[in-house]
Short mmCIF file of C-alpha atoms and ligand atoms in Angstrom, two decimals:
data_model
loop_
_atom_site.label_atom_id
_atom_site.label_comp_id
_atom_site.label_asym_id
_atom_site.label_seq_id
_atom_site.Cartn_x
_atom_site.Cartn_y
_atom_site.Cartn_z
CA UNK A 649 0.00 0.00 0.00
CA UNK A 650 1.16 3.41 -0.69
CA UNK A 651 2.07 5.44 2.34
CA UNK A 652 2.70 9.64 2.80
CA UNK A 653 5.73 9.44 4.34
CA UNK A 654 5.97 13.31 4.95
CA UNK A 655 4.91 16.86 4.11
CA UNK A 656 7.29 19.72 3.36
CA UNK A 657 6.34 23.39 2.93
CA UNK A 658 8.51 25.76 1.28
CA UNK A 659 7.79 29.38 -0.36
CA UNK A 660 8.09 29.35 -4.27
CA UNK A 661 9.22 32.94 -4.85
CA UNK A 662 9.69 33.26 -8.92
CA UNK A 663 13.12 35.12 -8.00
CA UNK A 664 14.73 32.11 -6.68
CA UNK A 665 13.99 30.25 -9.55
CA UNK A 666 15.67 33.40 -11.73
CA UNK A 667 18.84 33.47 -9.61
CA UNK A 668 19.37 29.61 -10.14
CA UNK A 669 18.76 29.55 -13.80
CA UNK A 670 21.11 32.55 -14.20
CA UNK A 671 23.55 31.48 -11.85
CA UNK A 672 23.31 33.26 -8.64
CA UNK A 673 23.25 31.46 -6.48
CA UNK A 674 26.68 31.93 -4.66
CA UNK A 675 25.95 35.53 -4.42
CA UNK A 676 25.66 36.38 -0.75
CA UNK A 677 22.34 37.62 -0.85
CA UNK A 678 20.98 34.36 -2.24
CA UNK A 679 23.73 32.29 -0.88
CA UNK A 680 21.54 33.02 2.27
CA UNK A 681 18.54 31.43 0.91
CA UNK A 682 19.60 28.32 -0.49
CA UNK A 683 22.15 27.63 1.79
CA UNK A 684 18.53 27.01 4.25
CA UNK A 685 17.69 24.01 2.11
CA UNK A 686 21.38 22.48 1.89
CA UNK A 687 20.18 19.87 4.92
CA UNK A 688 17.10 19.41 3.17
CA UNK A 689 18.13 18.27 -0.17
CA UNK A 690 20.69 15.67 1.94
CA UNK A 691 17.22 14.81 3.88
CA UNK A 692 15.86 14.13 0.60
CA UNK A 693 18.32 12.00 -0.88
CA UNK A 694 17.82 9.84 2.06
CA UNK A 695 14.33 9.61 1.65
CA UNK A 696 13.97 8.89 -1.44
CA UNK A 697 10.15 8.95 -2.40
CA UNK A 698 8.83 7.33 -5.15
CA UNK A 699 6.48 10.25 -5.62
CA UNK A 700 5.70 13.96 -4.78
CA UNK A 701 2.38 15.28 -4.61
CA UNK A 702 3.18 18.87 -5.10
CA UNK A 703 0.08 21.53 -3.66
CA UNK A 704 0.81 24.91 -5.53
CA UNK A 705 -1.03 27.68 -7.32
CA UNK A 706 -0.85 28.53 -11.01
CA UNK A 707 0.06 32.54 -11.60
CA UNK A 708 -1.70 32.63 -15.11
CA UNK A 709 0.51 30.34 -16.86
CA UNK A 710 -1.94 27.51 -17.73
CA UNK A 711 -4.97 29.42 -16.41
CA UNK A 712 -6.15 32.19 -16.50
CA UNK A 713 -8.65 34.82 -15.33
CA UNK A 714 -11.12 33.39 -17.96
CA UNK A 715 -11.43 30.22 -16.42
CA UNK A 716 -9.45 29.26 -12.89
CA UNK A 717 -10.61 25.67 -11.01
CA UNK A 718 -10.57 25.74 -7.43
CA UNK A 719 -8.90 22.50 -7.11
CA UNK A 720 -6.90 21.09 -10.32
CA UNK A 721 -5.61 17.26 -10.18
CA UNK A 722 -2.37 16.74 -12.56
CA UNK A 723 -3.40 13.20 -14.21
CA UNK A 724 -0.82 13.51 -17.43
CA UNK A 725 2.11 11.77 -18.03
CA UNK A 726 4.39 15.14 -18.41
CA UNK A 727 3.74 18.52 -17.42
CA UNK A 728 6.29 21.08 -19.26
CA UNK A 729 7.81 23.81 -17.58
CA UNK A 730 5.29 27.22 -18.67
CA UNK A 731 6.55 29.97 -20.18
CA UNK A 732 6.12 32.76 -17.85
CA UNK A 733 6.93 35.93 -20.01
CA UNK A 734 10.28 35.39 -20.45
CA UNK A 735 10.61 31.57 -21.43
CA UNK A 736 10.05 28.12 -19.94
CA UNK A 737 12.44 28.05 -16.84
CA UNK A 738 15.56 25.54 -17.97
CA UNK A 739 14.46 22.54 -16.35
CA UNK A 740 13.28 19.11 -17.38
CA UNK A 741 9.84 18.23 -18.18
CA UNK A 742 7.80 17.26 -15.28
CA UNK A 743 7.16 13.32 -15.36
CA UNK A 744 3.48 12.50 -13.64
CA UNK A 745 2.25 9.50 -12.37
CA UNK A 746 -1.45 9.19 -13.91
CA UNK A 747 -1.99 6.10 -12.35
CA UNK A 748 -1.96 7.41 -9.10
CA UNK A 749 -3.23 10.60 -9.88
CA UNK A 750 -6.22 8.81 -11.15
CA UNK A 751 -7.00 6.75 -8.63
CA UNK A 752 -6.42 10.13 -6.45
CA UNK A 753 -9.25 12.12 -8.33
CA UNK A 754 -11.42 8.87 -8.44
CA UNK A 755 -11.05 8.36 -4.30
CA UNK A 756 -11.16 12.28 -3.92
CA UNK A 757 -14.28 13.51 -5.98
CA UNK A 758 -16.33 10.51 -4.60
CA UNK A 759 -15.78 11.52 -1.08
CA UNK A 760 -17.51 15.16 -2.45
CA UNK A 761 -14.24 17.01 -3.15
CA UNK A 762 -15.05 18.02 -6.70
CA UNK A 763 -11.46 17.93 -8.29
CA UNK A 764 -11.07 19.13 -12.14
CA UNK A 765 -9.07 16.73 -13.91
CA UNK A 766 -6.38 18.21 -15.53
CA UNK A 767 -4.98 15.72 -18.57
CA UNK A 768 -3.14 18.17 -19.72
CA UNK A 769 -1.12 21.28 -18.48
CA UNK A 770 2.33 23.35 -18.00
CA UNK A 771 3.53 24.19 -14.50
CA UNK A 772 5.24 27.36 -13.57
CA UNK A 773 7.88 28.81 -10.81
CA UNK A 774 4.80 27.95 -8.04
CA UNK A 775 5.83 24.20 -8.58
CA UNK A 776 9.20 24.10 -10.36
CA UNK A 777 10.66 26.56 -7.67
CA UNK A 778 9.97 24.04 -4.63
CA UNK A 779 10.95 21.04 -6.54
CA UNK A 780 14.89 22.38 -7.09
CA UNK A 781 14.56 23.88 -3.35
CA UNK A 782 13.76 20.17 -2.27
CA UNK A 783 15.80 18.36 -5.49
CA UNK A 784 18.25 20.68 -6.22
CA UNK A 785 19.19 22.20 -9.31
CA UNK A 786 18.83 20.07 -12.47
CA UNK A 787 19.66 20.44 -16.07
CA UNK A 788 16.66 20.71 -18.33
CA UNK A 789 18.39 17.51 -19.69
CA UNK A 790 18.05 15.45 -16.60
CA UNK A 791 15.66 14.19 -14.87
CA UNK A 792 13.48 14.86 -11.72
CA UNK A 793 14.29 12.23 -9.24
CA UNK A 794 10.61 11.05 -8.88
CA UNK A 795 7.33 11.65 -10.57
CA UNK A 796 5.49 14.33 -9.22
CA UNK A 797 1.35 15.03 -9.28
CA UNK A 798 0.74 18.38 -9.26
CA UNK A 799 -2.08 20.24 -7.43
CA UNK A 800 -3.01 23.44 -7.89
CA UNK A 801 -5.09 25.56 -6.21
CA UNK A 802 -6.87 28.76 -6.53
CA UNK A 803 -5.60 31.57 -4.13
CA UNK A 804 -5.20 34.37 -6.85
CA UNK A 805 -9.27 35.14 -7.60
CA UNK A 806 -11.80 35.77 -4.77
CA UNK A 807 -12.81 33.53 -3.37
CA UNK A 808 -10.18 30.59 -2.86
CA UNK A 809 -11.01 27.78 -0.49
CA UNK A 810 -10.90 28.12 3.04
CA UNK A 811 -8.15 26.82 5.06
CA UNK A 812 -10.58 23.84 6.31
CA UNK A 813 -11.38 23.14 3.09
CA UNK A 814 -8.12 22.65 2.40
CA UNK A 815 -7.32 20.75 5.18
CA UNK A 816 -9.72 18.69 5.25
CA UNK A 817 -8.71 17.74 1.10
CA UNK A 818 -5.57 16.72 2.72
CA UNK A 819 -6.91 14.27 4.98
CA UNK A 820 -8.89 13.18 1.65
CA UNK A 821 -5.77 12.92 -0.17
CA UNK A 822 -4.17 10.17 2.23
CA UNK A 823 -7.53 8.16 2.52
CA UNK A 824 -6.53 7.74 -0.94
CA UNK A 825 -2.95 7.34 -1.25
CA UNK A 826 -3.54 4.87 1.43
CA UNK A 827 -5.81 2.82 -0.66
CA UNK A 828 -3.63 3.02 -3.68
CA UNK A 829 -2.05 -0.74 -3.84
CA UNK A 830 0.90 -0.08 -4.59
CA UNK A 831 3.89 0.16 -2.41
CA UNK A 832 5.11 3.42 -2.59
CA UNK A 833 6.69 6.15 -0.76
CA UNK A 834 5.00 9.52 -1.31
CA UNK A 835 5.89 13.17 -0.24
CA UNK A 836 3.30 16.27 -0.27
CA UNK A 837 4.24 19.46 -0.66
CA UNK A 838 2.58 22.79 0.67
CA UNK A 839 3.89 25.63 -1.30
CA UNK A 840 3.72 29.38 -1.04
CA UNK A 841 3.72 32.60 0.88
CA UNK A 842 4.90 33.00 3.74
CA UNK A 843 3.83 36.62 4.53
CA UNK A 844 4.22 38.95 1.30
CA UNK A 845 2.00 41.59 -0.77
CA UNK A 846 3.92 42.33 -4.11
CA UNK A 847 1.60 45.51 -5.13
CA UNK A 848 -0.61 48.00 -3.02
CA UNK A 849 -0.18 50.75 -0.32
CA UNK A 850 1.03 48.06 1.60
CA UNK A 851 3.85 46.26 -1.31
CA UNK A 852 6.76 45.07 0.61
CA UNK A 853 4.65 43.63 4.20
CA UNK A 854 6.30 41.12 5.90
CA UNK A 855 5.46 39.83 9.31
CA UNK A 856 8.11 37.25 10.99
CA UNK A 857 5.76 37.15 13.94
CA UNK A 858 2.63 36.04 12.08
CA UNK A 859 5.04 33.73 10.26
CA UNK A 860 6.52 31.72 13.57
CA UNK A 861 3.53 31.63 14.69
CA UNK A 862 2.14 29.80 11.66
CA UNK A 863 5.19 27.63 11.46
CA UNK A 864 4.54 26.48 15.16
CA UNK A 865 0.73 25.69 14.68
CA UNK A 866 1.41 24.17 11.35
CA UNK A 867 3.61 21.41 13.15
CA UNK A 868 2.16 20.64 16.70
CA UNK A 869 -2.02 22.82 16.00
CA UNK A 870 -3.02 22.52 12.39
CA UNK A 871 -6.64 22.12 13.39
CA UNK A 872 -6.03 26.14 14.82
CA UNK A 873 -4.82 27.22 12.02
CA UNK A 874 -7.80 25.14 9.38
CA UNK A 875 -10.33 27.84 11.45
CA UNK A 876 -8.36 31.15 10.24
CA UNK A 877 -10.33 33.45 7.72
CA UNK A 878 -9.40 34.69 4.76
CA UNK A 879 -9.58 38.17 6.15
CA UNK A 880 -6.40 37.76 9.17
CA UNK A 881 -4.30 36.30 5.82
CA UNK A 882 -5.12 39.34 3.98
CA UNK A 883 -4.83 41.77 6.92
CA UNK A 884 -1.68 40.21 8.85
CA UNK A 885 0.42 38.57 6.12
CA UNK A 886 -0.34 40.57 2.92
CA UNK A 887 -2.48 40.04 -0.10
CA UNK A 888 -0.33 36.66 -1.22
CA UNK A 889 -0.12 35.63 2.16
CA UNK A 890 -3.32 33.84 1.68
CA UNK A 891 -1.16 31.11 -0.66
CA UNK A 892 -0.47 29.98 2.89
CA UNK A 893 -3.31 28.06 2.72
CA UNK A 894 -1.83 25.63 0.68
CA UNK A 895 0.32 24.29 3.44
CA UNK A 896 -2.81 23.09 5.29
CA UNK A 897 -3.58 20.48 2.46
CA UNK A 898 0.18 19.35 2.81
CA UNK A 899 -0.47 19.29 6.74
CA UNK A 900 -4.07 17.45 6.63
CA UNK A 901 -2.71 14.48 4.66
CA UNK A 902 -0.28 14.24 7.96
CA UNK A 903 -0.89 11.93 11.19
CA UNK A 904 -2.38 14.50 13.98
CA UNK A 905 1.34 14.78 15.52
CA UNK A 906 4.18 14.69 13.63
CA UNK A 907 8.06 15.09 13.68
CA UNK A 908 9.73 18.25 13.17
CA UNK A 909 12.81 17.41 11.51
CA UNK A 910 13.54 20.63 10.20
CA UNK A 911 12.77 24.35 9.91
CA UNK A 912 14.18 27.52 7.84
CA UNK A 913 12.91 31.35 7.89
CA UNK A 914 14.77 34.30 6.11
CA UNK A 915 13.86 37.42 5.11
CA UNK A 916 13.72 38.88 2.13
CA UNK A 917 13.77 36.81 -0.79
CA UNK A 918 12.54 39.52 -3.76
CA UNK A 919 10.04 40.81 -1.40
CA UNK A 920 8.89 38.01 0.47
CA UNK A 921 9.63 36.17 3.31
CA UNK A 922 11.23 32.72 2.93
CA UNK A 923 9.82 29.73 5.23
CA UNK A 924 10.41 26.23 4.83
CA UNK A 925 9.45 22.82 6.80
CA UNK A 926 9.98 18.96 6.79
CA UNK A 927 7.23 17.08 9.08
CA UNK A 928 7.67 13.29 9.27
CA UNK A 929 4.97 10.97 9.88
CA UNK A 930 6.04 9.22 12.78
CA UNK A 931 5.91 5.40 11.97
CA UNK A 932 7.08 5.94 8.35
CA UNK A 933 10.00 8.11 9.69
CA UNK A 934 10.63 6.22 12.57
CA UNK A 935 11.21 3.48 10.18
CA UNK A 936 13.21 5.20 7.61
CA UNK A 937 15.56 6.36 9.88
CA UNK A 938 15.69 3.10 11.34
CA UNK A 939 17.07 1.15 8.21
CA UNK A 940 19.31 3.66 7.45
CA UNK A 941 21.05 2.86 10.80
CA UNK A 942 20.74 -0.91 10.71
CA UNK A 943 23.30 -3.00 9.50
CA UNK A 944 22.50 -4.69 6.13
CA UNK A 945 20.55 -8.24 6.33
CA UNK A 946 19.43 -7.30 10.15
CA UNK A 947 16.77 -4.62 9.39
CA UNK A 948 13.39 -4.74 11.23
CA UNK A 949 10.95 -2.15 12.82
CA UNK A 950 12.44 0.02 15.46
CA UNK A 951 10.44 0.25 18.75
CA UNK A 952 7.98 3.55 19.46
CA UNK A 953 10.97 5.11 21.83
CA UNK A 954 13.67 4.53 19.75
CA UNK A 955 11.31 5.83 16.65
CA UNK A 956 10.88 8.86 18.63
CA UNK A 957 14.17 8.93 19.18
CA UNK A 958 15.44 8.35 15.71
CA UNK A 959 13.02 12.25 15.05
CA UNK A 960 14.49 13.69 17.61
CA UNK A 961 18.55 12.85 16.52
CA UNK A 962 17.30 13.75 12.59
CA UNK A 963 15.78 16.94 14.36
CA UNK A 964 19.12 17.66 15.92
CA UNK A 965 21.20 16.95 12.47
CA UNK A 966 18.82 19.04 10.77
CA UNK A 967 18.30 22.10 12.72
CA UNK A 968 19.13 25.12 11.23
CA UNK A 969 17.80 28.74 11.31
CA UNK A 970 14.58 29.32 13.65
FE1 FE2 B 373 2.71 32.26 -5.71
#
């Protein structure tokens, strides 16, 4: 049976995407950013998933004002980079998994979340941006180390879903990963925000404390942060701060408590402010770091203290900026 191993959330800010496809990224004032997801690229190696589902919202690229889906499930077998004004971004072609993503909308829509199914589409910086955060940067050549199912959500026309509804599509999601038969490892990530508004009187807001705070509920209160109206994202972290909504699909397809294995916050990035999370489901990562300690040929499952413990040592390795 498939299994969501873990959910990572990470901003997508189009300028990180233009300082690694033009080379920039040893420049001090981006060295600072990326240098926050060194440990988690190591983190993923490690992992290894067999599949991403990636949550992220489309800035016009395959939508459009005419016509923008609430929810849109990736079912193709590729999804090419979009070209966003100034050419596709230089990175491979997407490969999907339309199998799962299939059975996905099928599970989904019949337990009343009304999907669209996208068969075909291009994804832009919102997804690609995340994915070399997580993956690191790879030729256009190459290849993505895993197929990936994108997600994408409306948060750029009134009105986008709430942050329960959201949620609760999460918990939706792993019902039906979990009844995929299939062995695989899967990832989900929650992309966007944190706090930012890019136009306005306001152009430029950033609030770290609004951020934290998120960050904190987001691992050990999700269910606090599912009741939070559209009107305290607008009015404390910005007009784009509502793409934080995203995360809470990433967090609802999550056990109730999970492992904190990492955490990264910087400001600026362009003008917005950076955040970044790994949360482990705890028998899944309890395992996984299990095996990667055992010796070869003596590899079972750990006991629930030294799982916990395993979290807590990966924690330690991990931590970086909070
Ligand atoms: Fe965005």
């Amino acid at each position: 049976m498939a299994r969501i191993i873990a959910g990572i959330g990470s901003s997508h800010v189009p300028a990180i995407g233009a300082a690694l496809d033009n080379n920039k990224t040893e420049e001090p004032y981006w060295k600072r950013v990326f240098s926050g997801f060194e440990k988690s690229q190591a983190w993923m190696r490690e992992i290894k998933p067999d599949v991403a589902i990636v949550v992220y919202n489309d800035h016009a690229s395959t939508f459009s004002v005419e016509m923008i889906p609430t929810f849109a499930l990736g079912c193709a077998a590729e999804f090419p980079p979009a070209d966003e004004g100034w050419g596709p971004r230089p990175v491979p072609v997407v490969q999907g998994h339309p199998a799962l993503a299939s059975h996905i909308a099928q599970s989904v829509i019949l337990d009343e979340f009304d999907l669209t199914i996208c068969n075909k589409m291009e994804v832009d910086h919102g997804m690609t941006v995340p994915m070399n955060l997580l993956f690191g940067k790879i030729d256009k050549n190459g290849h993505w180390p895993c197929p990936v199912i994108p997600l994408a959500v409306n948060v750029v026309m009134y009105p986008p879903p709430t942050g329960h509804r959201c949620y609760m599509l999460g918990k939706a999601i792993r019902k039906a990963v979990e009844s995929y038969p299939e062995d695989l490892k899967v990832v989900i990530f929650g992309t966007g925000g944190l706090s930012h508004q890019i136009s306005g009187p306001r152009a430029g807001l950033i609030n770290p404390k609004w951020d934290k705070a998120f960050l904190d509920n987001l691992s050990k209160n999700p269910k606090k942060l599912s009741k939070i109206p559209h009107v305290d994202y607008m009015r404390e972290a910005g007009a784009e701060g509502i793409e934080m909504v995203m995360w809470l699909i990433m967090r609802g397809a999550l056990d109730d408590k999970v492992d904190e294995v990492y955490r990264f916050y910087t400001v600026p990035a362009s003008n917005t402010a950076v955040g970044h999370i790994i949360l482990e489901n705890r028998w899944r990562g309890g395992k996984v770091a299990a095996r990667r300690k055992a010796p070869a040929g003596k590899r079972k499952a750990p006991a629930v203290k030294h799982k916990r413990a395993a979290a807590r040592a990966r924690s330690a390795r991990l931590s970086g900026m909070r």
